[in-house]
Coordinates of C-alpha atoms in Angstrom, one line a residue:
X263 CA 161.0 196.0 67.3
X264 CA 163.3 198.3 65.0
X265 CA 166.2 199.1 67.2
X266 CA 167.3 202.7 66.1
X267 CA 171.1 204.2 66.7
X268 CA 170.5 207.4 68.8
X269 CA 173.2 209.2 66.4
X270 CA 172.0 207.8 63.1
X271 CA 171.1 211.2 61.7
X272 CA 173.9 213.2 63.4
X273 CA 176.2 210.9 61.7
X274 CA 174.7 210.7 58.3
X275 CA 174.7 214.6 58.3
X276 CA 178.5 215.2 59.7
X277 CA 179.2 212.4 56.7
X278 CA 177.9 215.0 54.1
X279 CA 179.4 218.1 55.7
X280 CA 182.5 216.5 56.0
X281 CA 182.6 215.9 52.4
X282 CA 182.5 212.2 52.0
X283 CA 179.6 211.4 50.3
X284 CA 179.5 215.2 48.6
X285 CA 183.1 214.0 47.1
X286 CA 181.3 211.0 45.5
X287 CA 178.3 212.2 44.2
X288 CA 180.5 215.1 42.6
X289 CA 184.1 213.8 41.8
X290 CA 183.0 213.2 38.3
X291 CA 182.1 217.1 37.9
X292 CA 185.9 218.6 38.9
X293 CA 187.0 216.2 36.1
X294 CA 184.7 216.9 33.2
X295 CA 185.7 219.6 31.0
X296 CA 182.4 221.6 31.6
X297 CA 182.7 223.0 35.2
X298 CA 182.4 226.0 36.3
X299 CA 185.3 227.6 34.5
X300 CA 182.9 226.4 30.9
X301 CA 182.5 229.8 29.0
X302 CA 178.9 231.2 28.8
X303 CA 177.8 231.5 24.6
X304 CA 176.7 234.4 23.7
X305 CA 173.3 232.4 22.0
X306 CA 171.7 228.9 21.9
X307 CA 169.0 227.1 20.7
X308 CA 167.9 226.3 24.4
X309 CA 168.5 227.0 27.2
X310 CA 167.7 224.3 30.1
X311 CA 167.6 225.6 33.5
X312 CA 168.2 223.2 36.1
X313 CA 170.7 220.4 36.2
X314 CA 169.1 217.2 37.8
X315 CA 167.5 214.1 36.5
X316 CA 165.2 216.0 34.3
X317 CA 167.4 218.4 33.0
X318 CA 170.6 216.4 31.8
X319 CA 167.8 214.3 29.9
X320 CA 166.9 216.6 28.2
X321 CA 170.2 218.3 27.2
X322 CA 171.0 214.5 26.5
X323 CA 168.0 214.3 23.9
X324 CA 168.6 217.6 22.1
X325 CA 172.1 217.3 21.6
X326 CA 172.1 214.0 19.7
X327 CA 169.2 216.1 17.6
X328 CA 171.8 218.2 17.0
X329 CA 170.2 221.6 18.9
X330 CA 173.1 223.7 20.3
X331 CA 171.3 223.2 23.8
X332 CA 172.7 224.3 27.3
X333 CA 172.2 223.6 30.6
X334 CA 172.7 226.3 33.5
X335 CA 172.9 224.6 36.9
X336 CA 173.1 227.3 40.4
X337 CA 175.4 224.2 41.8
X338 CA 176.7 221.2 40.5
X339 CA 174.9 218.4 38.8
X340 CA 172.5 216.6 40.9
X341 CA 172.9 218.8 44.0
X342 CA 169.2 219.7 44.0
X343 CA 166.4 216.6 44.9
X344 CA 168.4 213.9 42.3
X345 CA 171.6 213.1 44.3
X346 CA 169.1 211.8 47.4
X347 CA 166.5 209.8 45.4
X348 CA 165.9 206.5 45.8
X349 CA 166.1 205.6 41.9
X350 CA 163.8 202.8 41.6
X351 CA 163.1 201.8 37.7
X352 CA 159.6 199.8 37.5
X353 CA 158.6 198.8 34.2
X354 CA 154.6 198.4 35.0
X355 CA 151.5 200.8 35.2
X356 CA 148.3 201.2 34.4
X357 CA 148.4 203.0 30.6
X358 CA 150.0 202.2 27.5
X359 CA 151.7 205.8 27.4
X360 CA 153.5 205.6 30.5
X361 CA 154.4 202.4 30.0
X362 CA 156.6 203.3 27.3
X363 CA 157.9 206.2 28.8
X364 CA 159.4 203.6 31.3
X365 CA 160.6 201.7 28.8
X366 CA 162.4 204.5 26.6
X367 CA 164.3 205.4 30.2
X368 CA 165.6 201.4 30.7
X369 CA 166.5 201.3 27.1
X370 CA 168.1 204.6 27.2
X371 CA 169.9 203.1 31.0
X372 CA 171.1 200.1 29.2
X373 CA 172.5 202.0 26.1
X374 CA 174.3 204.7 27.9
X375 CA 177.3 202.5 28.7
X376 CA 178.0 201.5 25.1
X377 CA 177.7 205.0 23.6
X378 CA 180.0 207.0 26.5
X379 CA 182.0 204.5 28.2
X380 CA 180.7 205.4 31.6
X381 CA 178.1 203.3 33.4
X382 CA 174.8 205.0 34.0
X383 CA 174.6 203.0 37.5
X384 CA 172.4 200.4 36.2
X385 CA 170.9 197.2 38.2
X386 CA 168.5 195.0 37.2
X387 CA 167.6 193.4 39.9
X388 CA 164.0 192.9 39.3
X389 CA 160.8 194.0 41.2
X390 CA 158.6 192.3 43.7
X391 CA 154.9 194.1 44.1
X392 CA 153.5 192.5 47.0
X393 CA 149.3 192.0 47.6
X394 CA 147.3 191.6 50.3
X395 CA 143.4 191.2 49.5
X396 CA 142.1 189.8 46.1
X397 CA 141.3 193.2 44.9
X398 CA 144.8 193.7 44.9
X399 CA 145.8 191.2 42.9
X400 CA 143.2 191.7 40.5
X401 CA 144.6 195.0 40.0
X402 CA 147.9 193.2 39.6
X403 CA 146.8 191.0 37.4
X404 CA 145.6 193.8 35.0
X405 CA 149.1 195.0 35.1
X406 CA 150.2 192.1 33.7
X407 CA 148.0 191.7 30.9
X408 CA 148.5 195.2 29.8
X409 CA 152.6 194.3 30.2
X410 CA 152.1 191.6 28.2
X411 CA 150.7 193.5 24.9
X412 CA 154.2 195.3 25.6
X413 CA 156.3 192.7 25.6
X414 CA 156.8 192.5 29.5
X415 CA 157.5 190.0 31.8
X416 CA 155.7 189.3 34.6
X417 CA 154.3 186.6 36.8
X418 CA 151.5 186.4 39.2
X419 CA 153.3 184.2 42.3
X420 CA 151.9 183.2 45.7
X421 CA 153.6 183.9 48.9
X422 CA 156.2 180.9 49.2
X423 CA 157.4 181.8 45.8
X424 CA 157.8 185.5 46.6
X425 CA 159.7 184.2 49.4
X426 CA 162.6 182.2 47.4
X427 CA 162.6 184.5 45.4
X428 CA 163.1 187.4 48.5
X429 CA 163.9 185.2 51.7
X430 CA 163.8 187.6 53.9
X431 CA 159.7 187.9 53.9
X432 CA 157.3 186.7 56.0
X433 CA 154.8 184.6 53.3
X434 CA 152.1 184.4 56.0
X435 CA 151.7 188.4 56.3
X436 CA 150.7 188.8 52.7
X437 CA 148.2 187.0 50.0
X438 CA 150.4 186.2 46.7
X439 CA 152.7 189.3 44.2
X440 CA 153.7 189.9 41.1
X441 CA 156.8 189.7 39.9
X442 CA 159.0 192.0 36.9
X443 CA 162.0 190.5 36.1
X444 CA 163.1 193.7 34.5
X445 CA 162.2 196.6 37.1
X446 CA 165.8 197.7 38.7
X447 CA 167.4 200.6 40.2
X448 CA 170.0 203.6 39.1
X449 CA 172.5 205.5 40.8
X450 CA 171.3 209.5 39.6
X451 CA 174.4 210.8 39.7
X452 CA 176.9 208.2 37.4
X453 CA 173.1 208.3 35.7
X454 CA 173.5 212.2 35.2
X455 CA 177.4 211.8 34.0
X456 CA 176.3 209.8 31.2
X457 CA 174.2 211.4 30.1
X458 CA 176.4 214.9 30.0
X459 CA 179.0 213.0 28.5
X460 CA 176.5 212.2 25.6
X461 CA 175.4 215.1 25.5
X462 CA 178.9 217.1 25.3
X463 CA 180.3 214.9 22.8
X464 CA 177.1 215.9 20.2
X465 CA 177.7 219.7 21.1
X466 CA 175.6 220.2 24.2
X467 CA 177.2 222.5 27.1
X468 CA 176.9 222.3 31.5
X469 CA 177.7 225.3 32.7
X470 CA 177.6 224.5 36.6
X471 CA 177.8 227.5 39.7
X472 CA 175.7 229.0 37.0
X473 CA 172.7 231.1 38.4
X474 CA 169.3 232.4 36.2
X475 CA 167.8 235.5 38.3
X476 CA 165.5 236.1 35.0
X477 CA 164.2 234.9 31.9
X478 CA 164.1 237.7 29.3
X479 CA 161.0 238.3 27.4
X480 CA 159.8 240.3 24.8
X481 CA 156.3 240.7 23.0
X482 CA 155.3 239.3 19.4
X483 CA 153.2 240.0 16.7
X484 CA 150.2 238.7 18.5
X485 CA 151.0 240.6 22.1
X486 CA 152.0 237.4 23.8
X487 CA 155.1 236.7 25.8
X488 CA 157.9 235.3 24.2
X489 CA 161.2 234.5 25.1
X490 CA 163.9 236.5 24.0
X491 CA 167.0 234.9 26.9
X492 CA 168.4 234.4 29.9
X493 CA 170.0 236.9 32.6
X494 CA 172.5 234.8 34.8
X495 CA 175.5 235.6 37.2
X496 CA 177.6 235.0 34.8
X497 CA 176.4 237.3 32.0
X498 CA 173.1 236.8 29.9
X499 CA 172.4 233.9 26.7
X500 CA 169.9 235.2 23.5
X501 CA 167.7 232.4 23.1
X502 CA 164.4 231.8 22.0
X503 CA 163.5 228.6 23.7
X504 CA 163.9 227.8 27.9
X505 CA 163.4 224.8 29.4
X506 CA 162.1 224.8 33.4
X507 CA 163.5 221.9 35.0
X508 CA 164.3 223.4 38.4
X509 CA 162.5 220.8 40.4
X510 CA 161.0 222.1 43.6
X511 CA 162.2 225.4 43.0
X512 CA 159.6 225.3 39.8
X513 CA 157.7 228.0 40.6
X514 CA 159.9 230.8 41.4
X515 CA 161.7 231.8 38.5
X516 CA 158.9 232.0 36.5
X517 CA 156.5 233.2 38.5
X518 CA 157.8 237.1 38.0
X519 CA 156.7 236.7 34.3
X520 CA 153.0 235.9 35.5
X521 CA 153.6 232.2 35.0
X522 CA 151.9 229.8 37.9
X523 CA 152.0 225.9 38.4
X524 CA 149.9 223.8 40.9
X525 CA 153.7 222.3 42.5
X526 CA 154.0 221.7 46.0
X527 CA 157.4 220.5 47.6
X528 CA 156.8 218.4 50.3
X529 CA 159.6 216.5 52.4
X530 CA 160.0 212.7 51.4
X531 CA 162.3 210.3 53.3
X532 CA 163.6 206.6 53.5
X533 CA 166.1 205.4 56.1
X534 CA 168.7 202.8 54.7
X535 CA 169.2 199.5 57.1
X536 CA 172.3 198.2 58.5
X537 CA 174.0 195.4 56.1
X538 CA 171.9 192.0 56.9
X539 CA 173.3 188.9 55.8
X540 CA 170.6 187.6 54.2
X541 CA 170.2 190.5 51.5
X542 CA 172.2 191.1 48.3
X543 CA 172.5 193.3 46.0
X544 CA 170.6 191.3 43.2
X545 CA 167.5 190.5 45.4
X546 CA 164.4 192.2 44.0
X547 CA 163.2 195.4 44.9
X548 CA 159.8 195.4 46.5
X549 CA 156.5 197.4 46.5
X550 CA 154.1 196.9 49.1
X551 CA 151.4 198.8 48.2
X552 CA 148.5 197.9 50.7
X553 CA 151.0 199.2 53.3
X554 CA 152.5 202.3 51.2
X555 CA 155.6 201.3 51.2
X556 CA 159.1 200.1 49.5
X557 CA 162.2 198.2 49.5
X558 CA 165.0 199.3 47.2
X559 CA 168.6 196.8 47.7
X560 CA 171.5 199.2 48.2
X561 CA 174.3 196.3 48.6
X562 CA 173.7 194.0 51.9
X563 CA 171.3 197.3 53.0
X564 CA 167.6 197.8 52.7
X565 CA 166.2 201.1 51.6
X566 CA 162.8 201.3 53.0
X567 CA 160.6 204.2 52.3
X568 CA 156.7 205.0 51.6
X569 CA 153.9 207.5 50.9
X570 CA 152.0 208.7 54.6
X571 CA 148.9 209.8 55.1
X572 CA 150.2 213.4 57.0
X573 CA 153.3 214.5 54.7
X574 CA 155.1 217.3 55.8
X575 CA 154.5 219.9 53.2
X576 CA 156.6 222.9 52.8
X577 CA 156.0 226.5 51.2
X578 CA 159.2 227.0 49.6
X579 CA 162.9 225.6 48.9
X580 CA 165.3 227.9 50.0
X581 CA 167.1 228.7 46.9
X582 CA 170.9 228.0 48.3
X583 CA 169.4 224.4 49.8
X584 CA 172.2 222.4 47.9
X585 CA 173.1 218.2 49.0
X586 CA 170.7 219.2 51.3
X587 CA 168.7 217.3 53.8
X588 CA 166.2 217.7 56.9
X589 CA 166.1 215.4 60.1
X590 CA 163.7 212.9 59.8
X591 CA 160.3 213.2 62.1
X592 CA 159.7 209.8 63.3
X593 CA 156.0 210.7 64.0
X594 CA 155.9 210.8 60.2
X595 CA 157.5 208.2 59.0
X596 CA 156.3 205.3 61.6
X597 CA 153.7 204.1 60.0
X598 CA 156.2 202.3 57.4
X599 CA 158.4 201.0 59.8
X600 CA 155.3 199.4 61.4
X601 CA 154.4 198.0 57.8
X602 CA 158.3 196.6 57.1
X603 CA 159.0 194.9 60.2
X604 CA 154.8 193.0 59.7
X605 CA 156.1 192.3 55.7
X606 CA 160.2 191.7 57.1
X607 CA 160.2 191.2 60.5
X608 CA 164.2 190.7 59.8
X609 CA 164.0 194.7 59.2
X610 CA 163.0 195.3 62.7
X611 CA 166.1 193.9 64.6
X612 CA 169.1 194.9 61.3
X613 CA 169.1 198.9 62.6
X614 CA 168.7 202.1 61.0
X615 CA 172.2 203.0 59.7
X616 CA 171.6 206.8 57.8
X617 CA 168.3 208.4 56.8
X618 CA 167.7 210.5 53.9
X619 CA 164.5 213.2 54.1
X620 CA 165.2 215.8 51.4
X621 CA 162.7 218.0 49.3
X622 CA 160.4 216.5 45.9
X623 CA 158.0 218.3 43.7
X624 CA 154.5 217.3 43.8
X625 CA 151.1 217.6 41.7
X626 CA 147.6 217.9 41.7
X627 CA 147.1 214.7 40.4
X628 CA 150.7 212.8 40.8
X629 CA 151.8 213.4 37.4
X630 CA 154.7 215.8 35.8
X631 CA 153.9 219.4 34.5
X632 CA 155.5 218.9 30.8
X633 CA 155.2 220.7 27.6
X634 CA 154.9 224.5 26.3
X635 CA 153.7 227.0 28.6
X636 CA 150.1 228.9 27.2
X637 CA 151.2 232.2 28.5
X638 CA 154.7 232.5 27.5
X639 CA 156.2 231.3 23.7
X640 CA 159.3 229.6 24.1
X641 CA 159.0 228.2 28.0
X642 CA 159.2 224.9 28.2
X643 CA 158.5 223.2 31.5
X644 CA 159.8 219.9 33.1
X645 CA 159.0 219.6 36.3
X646 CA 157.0 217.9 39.2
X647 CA 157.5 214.4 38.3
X648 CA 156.3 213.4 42.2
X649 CA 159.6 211.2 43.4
X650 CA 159.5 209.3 39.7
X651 CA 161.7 211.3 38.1
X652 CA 164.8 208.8 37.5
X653 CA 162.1 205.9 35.9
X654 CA 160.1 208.7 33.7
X655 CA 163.0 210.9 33.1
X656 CA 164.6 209.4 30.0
X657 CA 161.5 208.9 28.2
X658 CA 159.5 212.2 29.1
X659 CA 163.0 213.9 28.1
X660 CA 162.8 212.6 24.2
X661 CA 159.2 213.5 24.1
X662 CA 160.0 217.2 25.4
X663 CA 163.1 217.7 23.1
X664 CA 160.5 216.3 19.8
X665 CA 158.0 218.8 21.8
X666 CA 160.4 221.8 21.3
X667 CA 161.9 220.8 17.6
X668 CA 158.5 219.7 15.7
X669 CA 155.8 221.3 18.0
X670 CA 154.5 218.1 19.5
X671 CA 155.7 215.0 21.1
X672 CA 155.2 211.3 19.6
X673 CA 152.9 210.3 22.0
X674 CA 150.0 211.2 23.5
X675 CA 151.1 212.8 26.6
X676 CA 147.8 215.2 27.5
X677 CA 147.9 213.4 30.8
X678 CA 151.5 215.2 31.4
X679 CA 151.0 218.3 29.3
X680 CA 150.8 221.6 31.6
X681 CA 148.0 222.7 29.9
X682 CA 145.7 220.1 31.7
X683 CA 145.2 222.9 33.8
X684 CA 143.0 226.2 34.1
X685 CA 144.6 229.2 35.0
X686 CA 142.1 229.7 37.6
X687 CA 143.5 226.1 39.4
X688 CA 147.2 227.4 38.9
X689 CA 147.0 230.4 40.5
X690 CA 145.1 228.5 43.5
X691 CA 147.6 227.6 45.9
X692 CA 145.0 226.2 48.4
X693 CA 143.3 224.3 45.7
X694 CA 147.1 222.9 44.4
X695 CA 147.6 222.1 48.3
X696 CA 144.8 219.9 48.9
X697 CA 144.7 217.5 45.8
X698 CA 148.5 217.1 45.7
X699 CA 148.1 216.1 49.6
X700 CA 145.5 213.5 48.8
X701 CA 147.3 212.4 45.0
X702 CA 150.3 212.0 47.7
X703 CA 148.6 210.1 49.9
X704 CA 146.6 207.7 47.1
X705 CA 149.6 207.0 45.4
X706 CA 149.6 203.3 46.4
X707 CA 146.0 203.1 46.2
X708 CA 144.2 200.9 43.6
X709 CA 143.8 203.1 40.7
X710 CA 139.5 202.3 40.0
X711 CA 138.9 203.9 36.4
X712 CA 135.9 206.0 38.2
X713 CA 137.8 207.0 41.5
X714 CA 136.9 210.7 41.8
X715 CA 139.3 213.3 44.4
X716 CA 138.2 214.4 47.6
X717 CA 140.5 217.5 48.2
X718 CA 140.0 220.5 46.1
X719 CA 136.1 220.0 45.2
X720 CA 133.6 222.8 44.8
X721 CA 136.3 224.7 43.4
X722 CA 133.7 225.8 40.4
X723 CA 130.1 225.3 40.4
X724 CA 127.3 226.1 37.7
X725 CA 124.6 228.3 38.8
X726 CA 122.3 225.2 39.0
X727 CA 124.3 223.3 41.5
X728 CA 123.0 223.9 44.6
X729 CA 119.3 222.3 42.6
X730 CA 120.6 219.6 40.9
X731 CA 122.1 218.3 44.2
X732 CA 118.4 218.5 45.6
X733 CA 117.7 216.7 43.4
X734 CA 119.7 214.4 44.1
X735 CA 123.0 214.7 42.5
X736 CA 126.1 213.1 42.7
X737 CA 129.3 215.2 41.6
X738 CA 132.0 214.4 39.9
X739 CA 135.2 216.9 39.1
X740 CA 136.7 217.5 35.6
X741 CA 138.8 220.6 35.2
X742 CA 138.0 221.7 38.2
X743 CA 134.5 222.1 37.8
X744 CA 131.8 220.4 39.7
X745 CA 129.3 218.3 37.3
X746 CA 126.9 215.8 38.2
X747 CA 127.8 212.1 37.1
X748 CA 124.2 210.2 38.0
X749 CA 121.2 210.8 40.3
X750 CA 120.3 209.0 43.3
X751 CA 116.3 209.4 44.1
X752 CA 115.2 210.7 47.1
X753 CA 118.7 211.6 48.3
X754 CA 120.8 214.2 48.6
X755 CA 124.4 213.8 48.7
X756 CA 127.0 216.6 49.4
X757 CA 130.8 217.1 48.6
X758 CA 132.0 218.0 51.9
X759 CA 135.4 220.3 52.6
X760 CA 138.1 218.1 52.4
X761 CA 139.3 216.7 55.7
X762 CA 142.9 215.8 55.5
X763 CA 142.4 212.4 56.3
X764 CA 141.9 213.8 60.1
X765 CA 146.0 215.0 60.3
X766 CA 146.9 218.4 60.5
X767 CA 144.6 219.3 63.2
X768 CA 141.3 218.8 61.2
X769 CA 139.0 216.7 62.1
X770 CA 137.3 213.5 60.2
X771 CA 134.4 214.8 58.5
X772 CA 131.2 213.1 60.0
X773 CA 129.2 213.4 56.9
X774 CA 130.3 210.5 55.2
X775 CA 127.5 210.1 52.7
X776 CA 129.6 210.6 49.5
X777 CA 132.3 208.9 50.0
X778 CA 130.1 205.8 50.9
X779 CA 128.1 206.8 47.3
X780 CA 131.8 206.7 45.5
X781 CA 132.1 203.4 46.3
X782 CA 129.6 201.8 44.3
X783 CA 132.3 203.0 41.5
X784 CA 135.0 201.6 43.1
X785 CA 135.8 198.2 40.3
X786 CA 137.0 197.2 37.5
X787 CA 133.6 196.0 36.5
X788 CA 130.4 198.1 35.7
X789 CA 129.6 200.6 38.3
X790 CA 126.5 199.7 40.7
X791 CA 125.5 203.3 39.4
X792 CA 125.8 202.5 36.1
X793 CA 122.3 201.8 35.0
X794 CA 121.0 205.6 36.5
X795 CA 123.9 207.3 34.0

């Protein structure tokens, strides 16, 4: 089995304190001419607070639109959740919108180089999603079709094939893949220079050791919120438009102006191998999502990490938590090491040489909080983007910065837009809780058109729903609200309180009747239910 260096995390931890790998995620930032010596303006167009993945995007995007834009950052650049993550670029999923998204990041990673004459630390090395039951592949192969329409490569493969193409696999522990010749991998913070540097040379500003204790607002015409600017240690900015890309630290600037968001940090880890001779840096990157887990190349290392069923999740970020980590719990994350050394059993001997478990935002329903705020004219929010920040990043950055100039964005982006959600389910911490743990935990699951939550249910009900599930009614959730989607005679079938998946001390509910009724929706064909709608 995996044999694990009793000081792996001790050492990976004295390497940060001592300054190592802090000096290379930062060098770039003592030699840029924005620093922390960069004078505050007196006014801007924007202001965009945070300075990771989602915020240098987005100062990126405005600048070259020629807003006077500026980013405030408490630290330096990347020193909140983007300096640990793992960076992986895919170019699939399952809707036309994000699917572009992805692709106006990869065309923005292979421009970036050209335009500043620093490399945005891209690697396309390709991508590797492995299957193990037909239903899997089907799903697979749905991806590819859609890629297709797109213009994306992609290839259904069986195991032997997967294997040339990553040797180190064992073909007989899964059932065929599909393969993108066009996912990759970044480095977020050569990613993050390039993107200042951009920015800076079209007029946009990084003002780093920079700290917002408040966002000034006034009242308008209409006796709504509006803001007026930005109160920071270093003096205060008048502007009229903030952006909120503070990561897991979301919630708490804005949550003194009455402002809520269903974001829950949680900690989220991956352990990087020993160097093994038979990996390289161009090998694939792999997705094994039957076992909830991935491979991203780092050199001759592997980068193995994956979504469990009992995340730890945490209340708040301490605010001063810079390049910082937590030790890894092994009781966690053992489940994917079980799942890496069945799918590379050459994983299990190599050794653990560091391990990274940091803080990442997550959401109700595993997508980012984007777009203007309903309470509030002028906030702007970009956050929550559930560990896919560096693949959605570029393109949900141009979309917010044609957002803020011409009051909407060129695509369709309800699925991302903050508004998705009541005020009633962002003020309900417990309710944000639940279906961020389950959307955590689903996140490799096959996405069924008809799949319907668990966690959070019953959260509103009609006064007729007690009846209508006497007679026989079988919810569904929209909005938060309990509705029925079809009727099963003589039955009577019950949303029970969500059970954790039988972690945290709860346990399994025994009154399974539901879920065994949702699975009659679970394909990509008609529903068994479908002739009672």
């Amino acid at each position: 089995m995996l044999r694990l260096r009793a000081n792996a995390v001790a050492k990976f931890k004295s390497h940060i304190a001592g300054g190592e790998l802090r000096a290379t995620i930062t060098a770039a930032t003592s030699a840029r001419k924005y620093s922390t010596e960069s004078p505050l303006p007196e006014s801007a167009d924007v202001v965009i607070i945070g300075g990771g993945s989602a915020g240098c995007n987005t100062l990126y995007q405005l600048a070259k639109r020629g807003v006077r834009a500026v980013l405030l950052e408490k630290s330096k650049l990347t020193a909140g959740t983007t300096w640990h993550t793992a960076g992986l670029v895919w170019r699939l999923r399952p809707n036309d919108v994000e699917i572009r998204l992805l692709a106006a990041t990869r065309d923005l990673l292979m421009s970036l180089e050209e335009e500043t004459g620093h490399n945005s630390g891209w690697i396309n090395n390709g991508g590797l999603f492995i299957s193990h039951s037909p239903e899997r592949l089907d799903e697979y192969s749905r991806l590819a079709t859609l890629g297709k329409c797109f213009g994306i490569e992609s290839h259904i493969v069986g195991p032997e094939q997967a294997q040339k193409l990553f040797p180190p696999l064992d073909p007989t522990s899964f059932t065929g893949a599909l393969y993108s010749p066009g996912d990759g991998v970044v480095d977020p913070a050569m990613m993050c220079t390039a993107l200042t540097k951009g920015a800076t040379a079209n007029g946009g500003l990084v003002v780093e050791d920079c700290t917002v204790s408040q966002i000034i607002t006034g009242e308008n015409l209409l006796g709504m919120k509006d803001v007026r600017g930005v109160l920071t240690n270093k003096g205060t900015i008048r502007t009229n438009t903030v952006v909120n890309a503070t990561g897991v630290w979301g919630r708490d600037l804005i949550e003194p102006l009455g402002v809520f968001l269903p974001l829950i940090p949680m900690k989220h880890a991956y352990v990087v191998s020993e160097t093994m001779d038979t990996i390289h840096q161009m090998l694939p990157n792999v997705r094994d999502h039957d076992f909830s887990l991935y491979f991203r190349i780092q050199g001759k290392s592997i980068c193995m990490g994956g979504y469990e069923n009992n995340p730890i999740m945490l209340n708040r970020v301490p605010g001063d938590f810079h390049f910082g980590l937590y030790d890894l719990d092994y009781s966690v994350f053992d489940t994917h090491i079980q799942g890496a050394v069945k799918l590379c059993p050459a994983f299990g001997s190599a050794g653990i040489k560091s391990t990274i478990c940091g803080p990442e935002s997550f959401t109700p329903d595993h997508k980012p909080l984007m777009g203007p705020d309903p309470t509030v004219s002028g906030l702007f929010h970009s956050v929550g983007y559930n560990s896919a920040g560096m693949m959605l990043g570029g393109g949900c950055a141009e979309q917010l910065a044609q957002w803020i100039i011409h009051d909407r964005p060129d695509r369709h982006m309800f699925a991302y837009d903050v508004r998705r959600f009541t005020p009633k389910q962002k003020k309900a911490l417990n309710w944000a809780t639940e279906r961020s743990h389950e959307a955590y935990t689903k996140n490799y699951s096959i996405v069924f058109p008809h799949d319907e939550p668990l966690a959070g249910r019953n959260f509103t009900v009609d006064p007729f729903h007690k009846q209508m599930i006497q007679y026989g009614a079988v919810m569904e959730e929209r909005h938060g609200w309990e509705r029925p989607g079809y009727f099963l005679p003589d039955e009577t079938v019950v949303v029970q309180p969500y059970d954790w998946y039988g972690y945290y001390d709860h346990p399994k509910n025994a009154n399974t009747h539901y879920e065994e009724a949702l699975k009659g929706d679970y394909t990509f064909g008609f529903s068994e239910h479908h002739d009672l709608v």
